[in-house]
Amino acid sequence: MNTVIEALNFRHACKKFDPDKKVGPEDLDTILRAACLSPTSFGMEAWKFLVLASEKIREKIRPACWDQAQVTDASHVIVILARPSLVEPDNAYVLDNFQRRGLPEEATLAYVDRYKWYLQTEVNPRMSTYAWTAKQCYIGLANIMTAAASLGIDTCPMEGFEKEKVEAILELDTGEFQVAVLVALGYRAGEQTPRRRHSRERLVEIL
Ligand SMILES: Cc1cc2nc3c(=O)[nH]c(=O)nc-3n(C[C@H](O)[C@H](O)[C@H](O)COP(=O)(O)O)c2cc1C
C-alpha cells in the first residue's frame, strides 16, 4: 500500500494514550521538521510550534482543555500558535519576508503590494487576520499528524479548549501569539476507534 495511505489509516484521533510511553527526541525532531516544512500563504510562516513536554504545565492547562485526559496522558502536547500581528501589511516583517526571496527590488515591492491588496480585499472582509493565520496552522497540524503516524506515533487534534484561558496559563503575549489548535502526541493505550467516513461519491466530485 502507498506509505502515505498506510500512515493515514494508522492515524486516528487517539483518546486513550499510554501515560508511560514517551516519544523519543529523534521522532519528535522528525515531527517538528514536518511541521516547519509545511507551506504558508505567501510564505509568511506566521506561526510557532510550542511543545509542552513538561507534565506540570500540561496538568495546568488540562482544566482549560475541557479536562481532556489526552492532555496529561500523552507524551507531549504541541500548541500551534498563530502570529496575526506579525503579518499585518504595515509590519516591517512583511517586507523583510519578501526580501529573503532575493528578487530584484521592483519584484519585491510588487509582491508586497499584491500581499496588501490580498489581505485588504480578499481576507479581512471575510475574516480576521487571526482566523486567516489560524487556518494555516491546520496545515502544520495535518503534517504533524501524518508525520507522527508514519513513525507509529498516535495523535489527537484538539479544538476542545478555552482559548483565552490556555493563553493566560501559558503566559502568552497575545499581542504576538494566539492559540490556534492543539495536538497531543504519544502512544495508544487501547484499540483504534472504528473509522467512520462518508462515501467517496458524497465527498469527491471530479469535473
Ligand atoms: C480540528 C479538530 C479538532 C478536534 N478536537 C478534538 C478534541 O478536542 N478532542 C477530541 O477528543 N477529538 C477532537 N477531534 C477529533 C475528531 O473528533 C476526529 O478526528 C473525528 O471524529 C474523526 O475521527 P478519526 O480522526 O479517528 O478518523 C478534533 C479533530 C479535528 C480535525
Short mmCIF file of C-alpha atoms and ligand atoms in Angstrom, two decimals:
data_model
loop_
_atom_site.label_atom_id
_atom_site.label_comp_id
_atom_site.label_asym_id
_atom_site.label_seq_id
_atom_site.Cartn_x
_atom_site.Cartn_y
_atom_site.Cartn_z
CA MET A 1 0.00 0.00 0.00
CA ASN A 2 1.11 3.58 -0.58
CA THR A 3 3.04 4.65 2.52
CA VAL A 4 1.06 7.89 2.96
CA ILE A 5 -2.25 5.98 2.86
CA GLU A 6 -0.79 3.47 5.29
CA ALA A 7 0.08 6.29 7.72
CA LEU A 8 -3.35 7.87 7.26
CA ASN A 9 -5.01 4.54 8.04
CA PHE A 10 -2.92 4.20 11.18
CA ARG A 11 -3.87 7.70 12.32
CA HIS A 12 -6.98 8.16 14.36
CA ALA A 13 -7.99 10.71 16.95
CA CYS A 14 -6.44 8.86 19.89
CA LYS A 15 -8.49 9.32 23.04
CA LYS A 16 -6.52 6.97 25.31
CA PHE A 17 -2.77 7.38 25.49
CA ASP A 18 -0.37 5.19 27.44
CA PRO A 19 0.94 7.63 30.07
CA ASP A 20 4.14 5.59 30.49
CA LYS A 21 5.30 5.73 26.85
CA LYS A 22 7.26 8.77 25.73
CA VAL A 23 8.04 9.98 22.22
CA GLY A 24 11.82 9.95 21.76
CA PRO A 25 13.81 13.06 20.82
CA GLU A 26 14.63 11.83 17.28
CA ASP A 27 10.99 11.12 16.45
CA LEU A 28 9.93 14.43 17.98
CA ASP A 29 12.54 16.17 15.86
CA THR A 30 11.19 14.49 12.68
CA ILE A 31 7.64 15.54 13.56
CA LEU A 32 8.72 19.14 14.17
CA ARG A 33 10.69 19.13 10.93
CA ALA A 34 7.49 18.13 9.11
CA ALA A 35 5.65 20.96 10.87
CA CYS A 36 8.25 23.55 9.86
CA LEU A 37 8.32 22.29 6.26
CA SER A 38 4.58 22.97 5.92
CA PRO A 39 3.54 25.69 3.49
CA THR A 40 2.02 29.05 4.43
CA SER A 41 0.27 31.65 2.32
CA PHE A 42 2.86 33.97 0.71
CA GLY A 43 5.48 32.02 2.73
CA MET A 44 4.71 34.16 5.78
CA GLU A 45 5.30 31.43 8.42
CA ALA A 46 3.09 33.30 10.87
CA TRP A 47 3.16 30.54 13.42
CA LYS A 48 5.06 28.90 16.24
CA PHE A 49 5.02 25.31 17.46
CA LEU A 50 5.09 25.40 21.26
CA VAL A 51 5.97 21.93 22.56
CA LEU A 52 4.69 21.10 26.03
CA ALA A 53 6.89 18.29 27.30
CA SER A 54 6.51 19.26 30.94
CA GLU A 55 3.86 17.22 32.76
CA LYS A 56 3.40 20.09 35.21
CA ILE A 57 2.43 22.57 32.52
CA ARG A 58 0.11 20.04 30.86
CA GLU A 59 -1.62 19.44 34.20
CA LYS A 60 -2.08 23.20 34.48
CA ILE A 61 -3.78 23.57 31.09
CA ARG A 62 -5.91 20.41 31.26
CA PRO A 63 -8.90 22.06 33.06
CA ALA A 64 -8.96 24.72 30.29
CA CYS A 65 -8.98 21.91 27.70
CA TRP A 66 -12.35 20.51 28.72
CA ASP A 67 -10.45 18.33 31.21
CA GLN A 68 -9.49 16.00 28.35
CA ALA A 69 -7.25 13.19 29.57
CA GLN A 70 -5.17 13.27 26.36
CA VAL A 71 -3.52 16.49 27.59
CA THR A 72 -1.82 14.76 30.53
CA ASP A 73 -1.71 11.12 29.35
CA ALA A 74 0.01 11.92 26.06
CA SER A 75 3.78 12.21 25.88
CA HIS A 76 3.75 15.77 24.51
CA VAL A 77 1.22 18.40 23.51
CA ILE A 78 2.07 20.79 20.70
CA VAL A 79 0.27 24.12 20.93
CA ILE A 80 0.17 25.66 17.46
CA LEU A 81 0.28 29.42 17.79
CA ALA A 82 -0.85 31.87 15.12
CA ARG A 83 1.00 35.19 14.78
CA PRO A 84 -1.57 37.55 13.20
CA SER A 85 0.07 40.85 14.16
CA LEU A 86 3.35 39.77 12.52
CA VAL A 87 1.76 39.69 9.08
CA GLU A 88 -0.38 42.82 9.18
CA PRO A 89 0.57 44.73 5.99
CA ASP A 90 2.20 47.65 7.84
CA ASN A 91 4.56 45.40 9.82
CA ALA A 92 8.20 45.63 8.63
CA TYR A 93 8.33 41.81 8.79
CA VAL A 94 6.23 41.63 5.62
CA LEU A 95 8.83 43.45 3.50
CA ASP A 96 11.70 41.55 5.19
CA ASN A 97 10.00 38.26 4.47
CA PHE A 98 9.61 39.02 0.77
CA GLN A 99 13.18 40.35 0.62
CA ARG A 100 14.58 36.98 1.68
CA ARG A 101 13.48 35.64 -1.72
CA GLY A 102 16.37 37.64 -3.19
CA LEU A 103 14.31 39.09 -6.04
CA PRO A 104 15.01 42.46 -7.68
CA GLU A 105 13.65 45.38 -5.58
CA GLU A 106 10.86 46.07 -8.08
CA ALA A 107 9.58 42.50 -7.91
CA THR A 108 9.78 42.52 -4.11
CA LEU A 109 7.71 45.69 -3.91
CA ALA A 110 5.19 44.23 -6.37
CA TYR A 111 4.84 41.22 -4.06
CA VAL A 112 4.27 43.49 -1.07
CA ASP A 113 1.56 45.39 -2.99
CA ARG A 114 -0.12 42.18 -4.09
CA TYR A 115 0.00 40.90 -0.50
CA LYS A 116 -1.53 44.08 0.93
CA TRP A 117 -4.25 44.02 -1.71
CA TYR A 118 -4.99 40.36 -0.98
CA LEU A 119 -5.26 40.87 2.75
CA GLN A 120 -7.39 44.01 2.46
CA THR A 121 -9.78 42.87 -0.28
CA GLU A 122 -9.96 39.09 -0.01
CA VAL A 123 -9.11 38.16 3.56
CA ASN A 124 -10.14 40.86 6.02
CA PRO A 125 -13.65 41.49 4.63
CA ARG A 126 -14.35 37.81 5.36
CA MET A 127 -12.26 37.04 8.43
CA SER A 128 -9.80 38.45 10.91
CA THR A 129 -6.08 38.09 10.33
CA TYR A 130 -6.14 35.75 13.37
CA ALA A 131 -8.61 33.46 11.57
CA TRP A 132 -6.52 33.57 8.37
CA THR A 133 -3.29 32.65 10.15
CA ALA A 134 -5.06 30.07 12.34
CA LYS A 135 -6.46 28.36 9.21
CA GLN A 136 -2.89 27.89 8.03
CA CYS A 137 -1.90 26.40 11.39
CA TYR A 138 -4.13 23.46 10.50
CA ILE A 139 -1.80 22.63 7.59
CA GLY A 140 1.00 22.29 10.14
CA LEU A 141 -1.38 20.24 12.29
CA ALA A 142 -2.12 17.84 9.41
CA ASN A 143 1.55 17.33 8.63
CA ILE A 144 2.35 16.75 12.31
CA MET A 145 -0.34 14.06 12.46
CA THR A 146 0.78 12.35 9.25
CA ALA A 147 4.48 12.51 10.13
CA ALA A 148 3.72 11.08 13.58
CA ALA A 149 1.59 8.29 12.08
CA SER A 150 4.40 7.38 9.68
CA LEU A 151 6.55 6.77 12.79
CA GLY A 152 3.85 4.72 14.56
CA ILE A 153 3.07 7.62 16.89
CA ASP A 154 -0.51 8.48 17.78
CA THR A 155 -2.03 11.93 17.89
CA CYS A 156 -5.21 13.70 18.88
CA PRO A 157 -6.02 17.05 17.28
CA MET A 158 -7.77 19.26 19.81
CA GLU A 159 -10.05 22.24 19.41
CA GLY A 160 -11.74 21.46 22.70
CA PHE A 161 -10.17 24.19 24.81
CA GLU A 162 -10.88 27.68 26.11
CA LYS A 163 -8.54 29.88 24.10
CA GLU A 164 -8.16 32.82 26.49
CA LYS A 165 -7.67 30.55 29.50
CA VAL A 166 -4.99 28.48 27.78
CA GLU A 167 -3.22 31.66 26.63
CA ALA A 168 -3.29 33.03 30.18
CA ILE A 169 -1.94 29.82 31.73
CA LEU A 170 0.88 29.69 29.16
CA GLU A 171 1.55 33.38 29.86
CA LEU A 172 1.49 34.21 26.16
CA ASP A 173 1.84 37.75 24.91
CA THR A 174 -1.40 37.62 22.92
CA GLY A 175 -0.42 40.77 21.02
CA GLU A 176 2.05 38.46 19.32
CA PHE A 177 0.96 34.84 19.79
CA GLN A 178 -2.53 33.37 19.87
CA VAL A 179 -3.52 29.73 20.22
CA ALA A 180 -4.94 28.20 17.02
CA VAL A 181 -5.12 24.48 17.79
CA LEU A 182 -3.51 21.80 19.97
CA VAL A 183 -2.27 18.31 19.17
CA ALA A 184 -1.43 15.58 21.67
CA LEU A 185 1.31 13.06 20.75
CA GLY A 186 2.07 9.68 22.24
CA TYR A 187 1.22 6.00 22.05
CA ARG A 188 -2.26 4.46 22.12
CA ALA A 189 -3.28 2.53 25.22
CA GLY A 190 -6.21 0.71 23.64
CA GLU A 191 -7.65 -0.21 20.28
CA GLN A 192 -8.13 2.30 17.48
CA THR A 193 -11.73 3.55 17.44
CA PRO A 194 -13.68 2.39 14.37
CA ARG A 195 -13.20 4.65 11.34
CA ARG A 196 -16.35 6.37 10.12
CA ARG A 197 -16.28 8.12 6.77
CA HIS A 198 -18.98 9.07 4.27
CA SER A 199 -18.76 7.51 0.81
CA ARG A 200 -16.27 8.78 -1.73
CA GLU A 201 -19.22 9.65 -4.03
CA ARG A 202 -20.51 12.05 -1.41
CA LEU A 203 -17.14 13.64 -0.66
CA VAL A 204 -15.45 13.78 -4.05
CA GLU A 205 -16.56 15.21 -7.38
CA ILE A 206 -14.41 15.24 -10.45
CA LEU A 207 -15.33 17.68 -13.21
C1 LIG B 1 -9.72 20.45 14.22
C2 LIG B 1 -10.09 19.26 15.04
C3 LIG B 1 -10.36 19.41 16.38
C4 LIG B 1 -10.67 18.28 17.16
N1 LIG B 1 -10.83 18.44 18.51
C5 LIG B 1 -10.93 17.33 19.28
C6 LIG B 1 -10.91 17.43 20.69
O1 LIG B 1 -10.81 18.49 21.28
N2 LIG B 1 -10.98 16.29 21.41
C7 LIG B 1 -11.08 15.05 20.81
O2 LIG B 1 -11.14 14.05 21.51
N3 LIG B 1 -11.11 14.93 19.46
C8 LIG B 1 -11.02 16.03 18.69
N4 LIG B 1 -11.01 15.92 17.33
C9 LIG B 1 -11.08 14.57 16.73
C10 LIG B 1 -12.30 14.32 15.85
O3 LIG B 1 -13.45 14.12 16.63
C11 LIG B 1 -11.99 13.12 14.95
O4 LIG B 1 -10.88 13.44 14.14
C12 LIG B 1 -13.15 12.70 14.07
O5 LIG B 1 -14.22 12.23 14.85
C13 LIG B 1 -12.76 11.62 13.05
O6 LIG B 1 -12.18 10.51 13.71
P1 LIG B 1 -10.71 9.99 13.35
O7 LIG B 1 -9.79 11.19 13.45
O8 LIG B 1 -10.40 8.97 14.39
O9 LIG B 1 -10.74 9.44 11.96
C14 LIG B 1 -10.74 17.01 16.55
C15 LIG B 1 -10.48 16.89 15.18
C16 LIG B 1 -10.14 17.98 14.44
C17 LIG B 1 -9.78 17.81 12.99
#
